[in-house]
PDB file of C-alpha atoms in Angstrom:
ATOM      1  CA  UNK A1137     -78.561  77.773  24.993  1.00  0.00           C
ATOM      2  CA  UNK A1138     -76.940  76.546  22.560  1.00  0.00           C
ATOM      3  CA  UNK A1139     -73.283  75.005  22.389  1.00  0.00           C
ATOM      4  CA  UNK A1140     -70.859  75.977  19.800  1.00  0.00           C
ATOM      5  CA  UNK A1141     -69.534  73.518  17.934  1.00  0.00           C
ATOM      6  CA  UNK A1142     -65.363  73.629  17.784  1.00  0.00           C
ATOM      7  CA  UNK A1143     -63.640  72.336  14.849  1.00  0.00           C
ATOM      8  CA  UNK A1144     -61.145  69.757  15.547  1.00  0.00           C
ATOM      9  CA  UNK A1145     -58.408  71.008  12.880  1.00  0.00           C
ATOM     10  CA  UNK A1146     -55.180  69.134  13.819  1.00  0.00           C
ATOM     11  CA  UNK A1147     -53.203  72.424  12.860  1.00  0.00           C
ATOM     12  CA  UNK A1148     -54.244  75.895  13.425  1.00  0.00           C
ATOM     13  CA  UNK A1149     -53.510  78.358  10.482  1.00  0.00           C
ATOM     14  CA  UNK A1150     -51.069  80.228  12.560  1.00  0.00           C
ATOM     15  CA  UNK A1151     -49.124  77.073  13.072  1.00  0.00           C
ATOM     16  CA  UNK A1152     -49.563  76.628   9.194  1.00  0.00           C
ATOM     17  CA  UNK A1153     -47.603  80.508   9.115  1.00  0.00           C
ATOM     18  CA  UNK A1154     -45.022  79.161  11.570  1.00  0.00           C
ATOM     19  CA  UNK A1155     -43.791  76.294   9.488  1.00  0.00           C
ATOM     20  CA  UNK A1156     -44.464  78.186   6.193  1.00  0.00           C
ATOM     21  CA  UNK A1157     -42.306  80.868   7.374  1.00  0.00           C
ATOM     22  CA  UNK A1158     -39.538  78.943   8.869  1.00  0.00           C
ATOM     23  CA  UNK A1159     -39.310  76.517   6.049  1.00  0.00           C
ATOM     24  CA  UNK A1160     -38.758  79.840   4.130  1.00  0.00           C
ATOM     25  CA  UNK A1161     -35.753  81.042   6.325  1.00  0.00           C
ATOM     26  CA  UNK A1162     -34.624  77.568   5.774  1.00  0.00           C
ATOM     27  CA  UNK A1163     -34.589  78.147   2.439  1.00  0.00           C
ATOM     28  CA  UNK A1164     -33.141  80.966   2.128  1.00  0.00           C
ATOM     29  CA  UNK A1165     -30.169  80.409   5.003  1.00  0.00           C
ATOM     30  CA  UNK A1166     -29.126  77.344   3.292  1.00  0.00           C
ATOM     31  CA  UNK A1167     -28.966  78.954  -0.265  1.00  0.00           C
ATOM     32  CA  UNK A1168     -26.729  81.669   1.272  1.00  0.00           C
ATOM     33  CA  UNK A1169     -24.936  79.131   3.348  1.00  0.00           C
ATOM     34  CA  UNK A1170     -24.591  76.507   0.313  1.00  0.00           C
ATOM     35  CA  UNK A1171     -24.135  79.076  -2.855  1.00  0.00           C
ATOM     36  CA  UNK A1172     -20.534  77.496  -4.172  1.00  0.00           C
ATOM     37  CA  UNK A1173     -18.875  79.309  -6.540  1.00  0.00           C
ATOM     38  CA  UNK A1174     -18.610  75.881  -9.384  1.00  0.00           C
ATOM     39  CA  UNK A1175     -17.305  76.855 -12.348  1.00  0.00           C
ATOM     40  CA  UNK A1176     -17.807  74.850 -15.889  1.00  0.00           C
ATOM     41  CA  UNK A1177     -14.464  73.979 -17.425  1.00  0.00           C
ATOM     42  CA  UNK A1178     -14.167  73.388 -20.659  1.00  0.00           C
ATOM     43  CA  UNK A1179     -10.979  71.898 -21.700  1.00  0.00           C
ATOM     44  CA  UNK A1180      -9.345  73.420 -25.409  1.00  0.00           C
ATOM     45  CA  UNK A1181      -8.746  70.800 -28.320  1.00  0.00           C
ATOM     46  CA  UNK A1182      -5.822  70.334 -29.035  1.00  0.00           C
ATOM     47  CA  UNK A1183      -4.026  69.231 -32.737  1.00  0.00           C
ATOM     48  CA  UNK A1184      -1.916  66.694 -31.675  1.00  0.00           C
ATOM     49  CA  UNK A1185       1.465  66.144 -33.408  1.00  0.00           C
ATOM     50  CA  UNK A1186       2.589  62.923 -34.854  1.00  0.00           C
ATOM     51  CA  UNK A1187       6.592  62.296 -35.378  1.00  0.00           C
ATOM     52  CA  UNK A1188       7.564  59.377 -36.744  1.00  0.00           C
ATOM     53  CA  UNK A1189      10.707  57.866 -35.661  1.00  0.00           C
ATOM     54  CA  UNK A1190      12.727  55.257 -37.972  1.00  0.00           C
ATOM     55  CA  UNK A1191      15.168  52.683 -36.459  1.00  0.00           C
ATOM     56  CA  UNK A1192      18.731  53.217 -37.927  1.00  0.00           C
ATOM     57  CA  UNK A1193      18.641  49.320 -38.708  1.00  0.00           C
ATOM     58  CA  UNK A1194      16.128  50.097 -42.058  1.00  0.00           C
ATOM     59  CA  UNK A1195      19.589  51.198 -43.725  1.00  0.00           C
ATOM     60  CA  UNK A1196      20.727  48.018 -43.066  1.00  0.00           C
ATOM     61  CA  UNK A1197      17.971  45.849 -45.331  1.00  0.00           C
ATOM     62  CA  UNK A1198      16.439  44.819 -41.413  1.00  0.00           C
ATOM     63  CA  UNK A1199      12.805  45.368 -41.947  1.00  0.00           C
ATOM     64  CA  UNK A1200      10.911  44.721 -38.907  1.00  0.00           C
ATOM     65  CA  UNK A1201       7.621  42.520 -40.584  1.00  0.00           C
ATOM     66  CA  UNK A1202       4.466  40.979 -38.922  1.00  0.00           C
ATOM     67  CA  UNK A1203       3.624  37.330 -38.658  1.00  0.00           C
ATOM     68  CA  UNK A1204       0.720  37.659 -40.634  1.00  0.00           C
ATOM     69  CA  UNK A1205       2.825  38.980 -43.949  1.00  0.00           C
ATOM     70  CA  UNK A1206       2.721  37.374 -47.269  1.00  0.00           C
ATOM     71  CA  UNK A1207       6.045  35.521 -47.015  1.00  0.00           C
ATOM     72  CA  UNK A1208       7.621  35.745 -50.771  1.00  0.00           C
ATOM     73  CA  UNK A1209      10.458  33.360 -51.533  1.00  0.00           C
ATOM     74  CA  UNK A1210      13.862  35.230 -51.772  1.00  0.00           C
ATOM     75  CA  UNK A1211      17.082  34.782 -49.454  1.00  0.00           C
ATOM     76  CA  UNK A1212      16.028  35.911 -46.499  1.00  0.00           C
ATOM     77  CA  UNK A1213      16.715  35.016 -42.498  1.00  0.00           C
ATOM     78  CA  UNK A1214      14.805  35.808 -39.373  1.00  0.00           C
ATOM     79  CA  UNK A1215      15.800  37.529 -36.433  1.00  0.00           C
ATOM     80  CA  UNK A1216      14.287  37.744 -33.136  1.00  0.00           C
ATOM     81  CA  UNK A1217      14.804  40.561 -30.688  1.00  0.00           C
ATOM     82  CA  UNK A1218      13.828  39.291 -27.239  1.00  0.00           C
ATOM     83  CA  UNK A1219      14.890  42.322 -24.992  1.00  0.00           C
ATOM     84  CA  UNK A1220      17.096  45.617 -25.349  1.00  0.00           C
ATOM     85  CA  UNK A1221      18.344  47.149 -22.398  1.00  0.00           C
ATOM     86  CA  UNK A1222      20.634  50.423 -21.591  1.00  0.00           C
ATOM     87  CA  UNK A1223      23.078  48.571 -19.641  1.00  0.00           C
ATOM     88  CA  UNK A1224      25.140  44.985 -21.145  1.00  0.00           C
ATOM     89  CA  UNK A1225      24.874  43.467 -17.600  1.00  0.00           C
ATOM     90  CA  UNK A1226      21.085  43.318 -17.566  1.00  0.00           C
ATOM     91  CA  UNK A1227      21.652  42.017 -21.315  1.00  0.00           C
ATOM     92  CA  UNK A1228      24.091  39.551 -20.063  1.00  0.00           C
ATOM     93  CA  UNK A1229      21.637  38.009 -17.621  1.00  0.00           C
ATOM     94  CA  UNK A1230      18.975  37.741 -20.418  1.00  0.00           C
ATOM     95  CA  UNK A1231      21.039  36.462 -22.412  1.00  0.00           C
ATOM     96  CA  UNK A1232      22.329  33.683 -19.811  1.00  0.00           C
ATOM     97  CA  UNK A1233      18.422  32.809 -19.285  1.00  0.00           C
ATOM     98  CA  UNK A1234      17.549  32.571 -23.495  1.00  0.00           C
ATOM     99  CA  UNK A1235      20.718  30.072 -23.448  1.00  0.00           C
ATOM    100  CA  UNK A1236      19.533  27.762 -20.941  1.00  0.00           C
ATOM    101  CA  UNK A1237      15.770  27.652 -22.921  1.00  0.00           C
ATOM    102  CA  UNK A1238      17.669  26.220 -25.657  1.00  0.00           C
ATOM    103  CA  UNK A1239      18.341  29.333 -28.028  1.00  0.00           C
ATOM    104  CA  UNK A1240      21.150  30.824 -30.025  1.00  0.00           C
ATOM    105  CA  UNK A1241      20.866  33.900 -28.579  1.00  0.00           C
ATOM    106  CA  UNK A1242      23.896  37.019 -28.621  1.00  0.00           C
ATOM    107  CA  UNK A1243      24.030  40.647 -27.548  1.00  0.00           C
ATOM    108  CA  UNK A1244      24.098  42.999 -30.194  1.00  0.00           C
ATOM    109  CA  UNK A1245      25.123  47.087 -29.441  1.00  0.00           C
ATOM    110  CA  UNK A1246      23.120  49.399 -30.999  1.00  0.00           C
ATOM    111  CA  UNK A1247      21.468  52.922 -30.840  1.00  0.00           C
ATOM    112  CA  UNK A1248      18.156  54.476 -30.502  1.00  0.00           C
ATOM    113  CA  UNK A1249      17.058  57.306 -32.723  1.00  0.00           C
ATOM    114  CA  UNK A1250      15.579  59.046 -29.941  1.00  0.00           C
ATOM    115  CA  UNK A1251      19.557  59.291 -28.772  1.00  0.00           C
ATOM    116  CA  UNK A1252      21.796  58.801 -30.811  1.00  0.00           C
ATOM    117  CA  UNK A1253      24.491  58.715 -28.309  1.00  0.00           C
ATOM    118  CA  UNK A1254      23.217  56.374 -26.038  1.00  0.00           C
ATOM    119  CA  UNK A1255      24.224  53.181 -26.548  1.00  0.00           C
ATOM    120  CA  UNK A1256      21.477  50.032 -26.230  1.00  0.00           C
ATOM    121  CA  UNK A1257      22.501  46.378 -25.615  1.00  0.00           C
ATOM    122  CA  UNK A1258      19.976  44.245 -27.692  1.00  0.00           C
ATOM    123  CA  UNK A1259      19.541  40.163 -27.003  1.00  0.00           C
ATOM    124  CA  UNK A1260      18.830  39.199 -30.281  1.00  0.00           C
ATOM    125  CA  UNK A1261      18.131  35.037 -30.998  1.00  0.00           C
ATOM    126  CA  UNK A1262      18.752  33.488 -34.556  1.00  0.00           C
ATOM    127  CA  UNK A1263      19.235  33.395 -37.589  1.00  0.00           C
ATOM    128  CA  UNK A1264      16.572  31.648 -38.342  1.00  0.00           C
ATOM    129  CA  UNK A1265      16.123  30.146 -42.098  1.00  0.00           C
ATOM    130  CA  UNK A1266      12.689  29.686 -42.485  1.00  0.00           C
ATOM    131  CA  UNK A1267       9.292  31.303 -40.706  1.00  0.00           C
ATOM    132  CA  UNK A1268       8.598  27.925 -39.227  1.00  0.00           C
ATOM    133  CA  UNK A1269      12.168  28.055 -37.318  1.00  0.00           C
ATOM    134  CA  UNK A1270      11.044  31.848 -35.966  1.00  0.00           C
ATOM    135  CA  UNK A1271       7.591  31.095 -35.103  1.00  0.00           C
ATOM    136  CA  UNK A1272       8.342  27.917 -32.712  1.00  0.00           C
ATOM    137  CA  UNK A1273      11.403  30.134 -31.179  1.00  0.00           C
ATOM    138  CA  UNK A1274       8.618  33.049 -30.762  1.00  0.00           C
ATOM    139  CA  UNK A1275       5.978  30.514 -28.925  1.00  0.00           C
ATOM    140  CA  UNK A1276       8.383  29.413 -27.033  1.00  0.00           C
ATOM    141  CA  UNK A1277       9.617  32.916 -25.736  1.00  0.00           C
ATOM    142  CA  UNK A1278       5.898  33.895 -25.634  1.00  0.00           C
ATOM    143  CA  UNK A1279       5.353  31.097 -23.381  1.00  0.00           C
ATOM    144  CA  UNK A1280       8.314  32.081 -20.575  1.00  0.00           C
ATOM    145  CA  UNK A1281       6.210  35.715 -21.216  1.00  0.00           C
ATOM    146  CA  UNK A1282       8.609  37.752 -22.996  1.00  0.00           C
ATOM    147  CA  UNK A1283       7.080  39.843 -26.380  1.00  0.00           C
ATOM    148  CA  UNK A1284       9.548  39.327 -28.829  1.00  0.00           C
ATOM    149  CA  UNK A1285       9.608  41.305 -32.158  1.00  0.00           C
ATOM    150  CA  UNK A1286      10.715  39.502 -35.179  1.00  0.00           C
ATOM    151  CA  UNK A1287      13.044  41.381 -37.751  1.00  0.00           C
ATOM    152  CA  UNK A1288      13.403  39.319 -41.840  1.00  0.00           C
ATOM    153  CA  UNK A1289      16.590  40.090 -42.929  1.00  0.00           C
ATOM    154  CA  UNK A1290      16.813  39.740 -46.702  1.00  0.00           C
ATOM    155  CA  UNK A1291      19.970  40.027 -48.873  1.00  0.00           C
ATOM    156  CA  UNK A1292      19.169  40.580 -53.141  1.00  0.00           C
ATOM    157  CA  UNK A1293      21.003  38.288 -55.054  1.00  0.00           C
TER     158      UNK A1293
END
């Protein structure tokens, strides 16, 4: 007699059908389970509008210039505007502080052009004569980290 050889096969085909088929009810319980209901959004463009607002102070020859303008010669002073605030207390106190950095500083009342009935309490330093005078005030309000904006104030002779 003869003995019959038996395969060693590690798995049997119908353990091959039992993970084949439950990996397919995986499948299939976990698209059911995780199907999410994710919707693209596209968002609309837009035109955006542009306004542009003019101070009230450009009727007034104050022309607010940058630091790298072509200075021309012509009878002019410089202005600095260190803060504005909607209450003269809080200008008071800035005011108190540009005094004891050594500046000829004042509170000026003025009003915005977004509301015109609203007044604004503006600490304003100068005049100044030349751009030299305006640019060492500037550094030195730079350097105590305000952001002043400088105004050149010309009169036509």
């Amino acid at each position: 007699m003869r003995a019959k050889r038996e395969l060693n096969q590690p798995l049997k085909i119908k353990h091959l059908f039992i993970i084949i088929t439950v990996s397919i009810l995986i499948l299939f319980a976990s698209n059911l389970l995780l199907q999410t209901d994710v919707v693209n959004i596209r968002g609309k463009v837009s035109n955006p509008t542009i306004e542009f607002l003019y101070p009230i102070e450009l009727a007034k020859d104050t022309v607010l210039i940058e630091l790298e303008g072509i200075v021309v010669e012509e009878d002019c002073e410089y202005l600095i505007q260190i803060e504005s605030y909607g209450k003269r207390v809080y200008a008071q106190e800035q005011l108190s502080s540009m005094l004891s950095l050594g500046l000829e500083s004042y509170v000026e009342r003025t009003f915005s052009s977004k509301q015109p009935d609203k007044p604004l309490f503006r600490v304003m330093s100068g005049p100044y004569l030349n751009k030299s005078q305006v640019n060492n005030a500037r550094e030195l309000l730079v350097k105590n980290g305000r952001q002043p904006l400088i105004y050149k104030k010309c009169t036509k002779t």
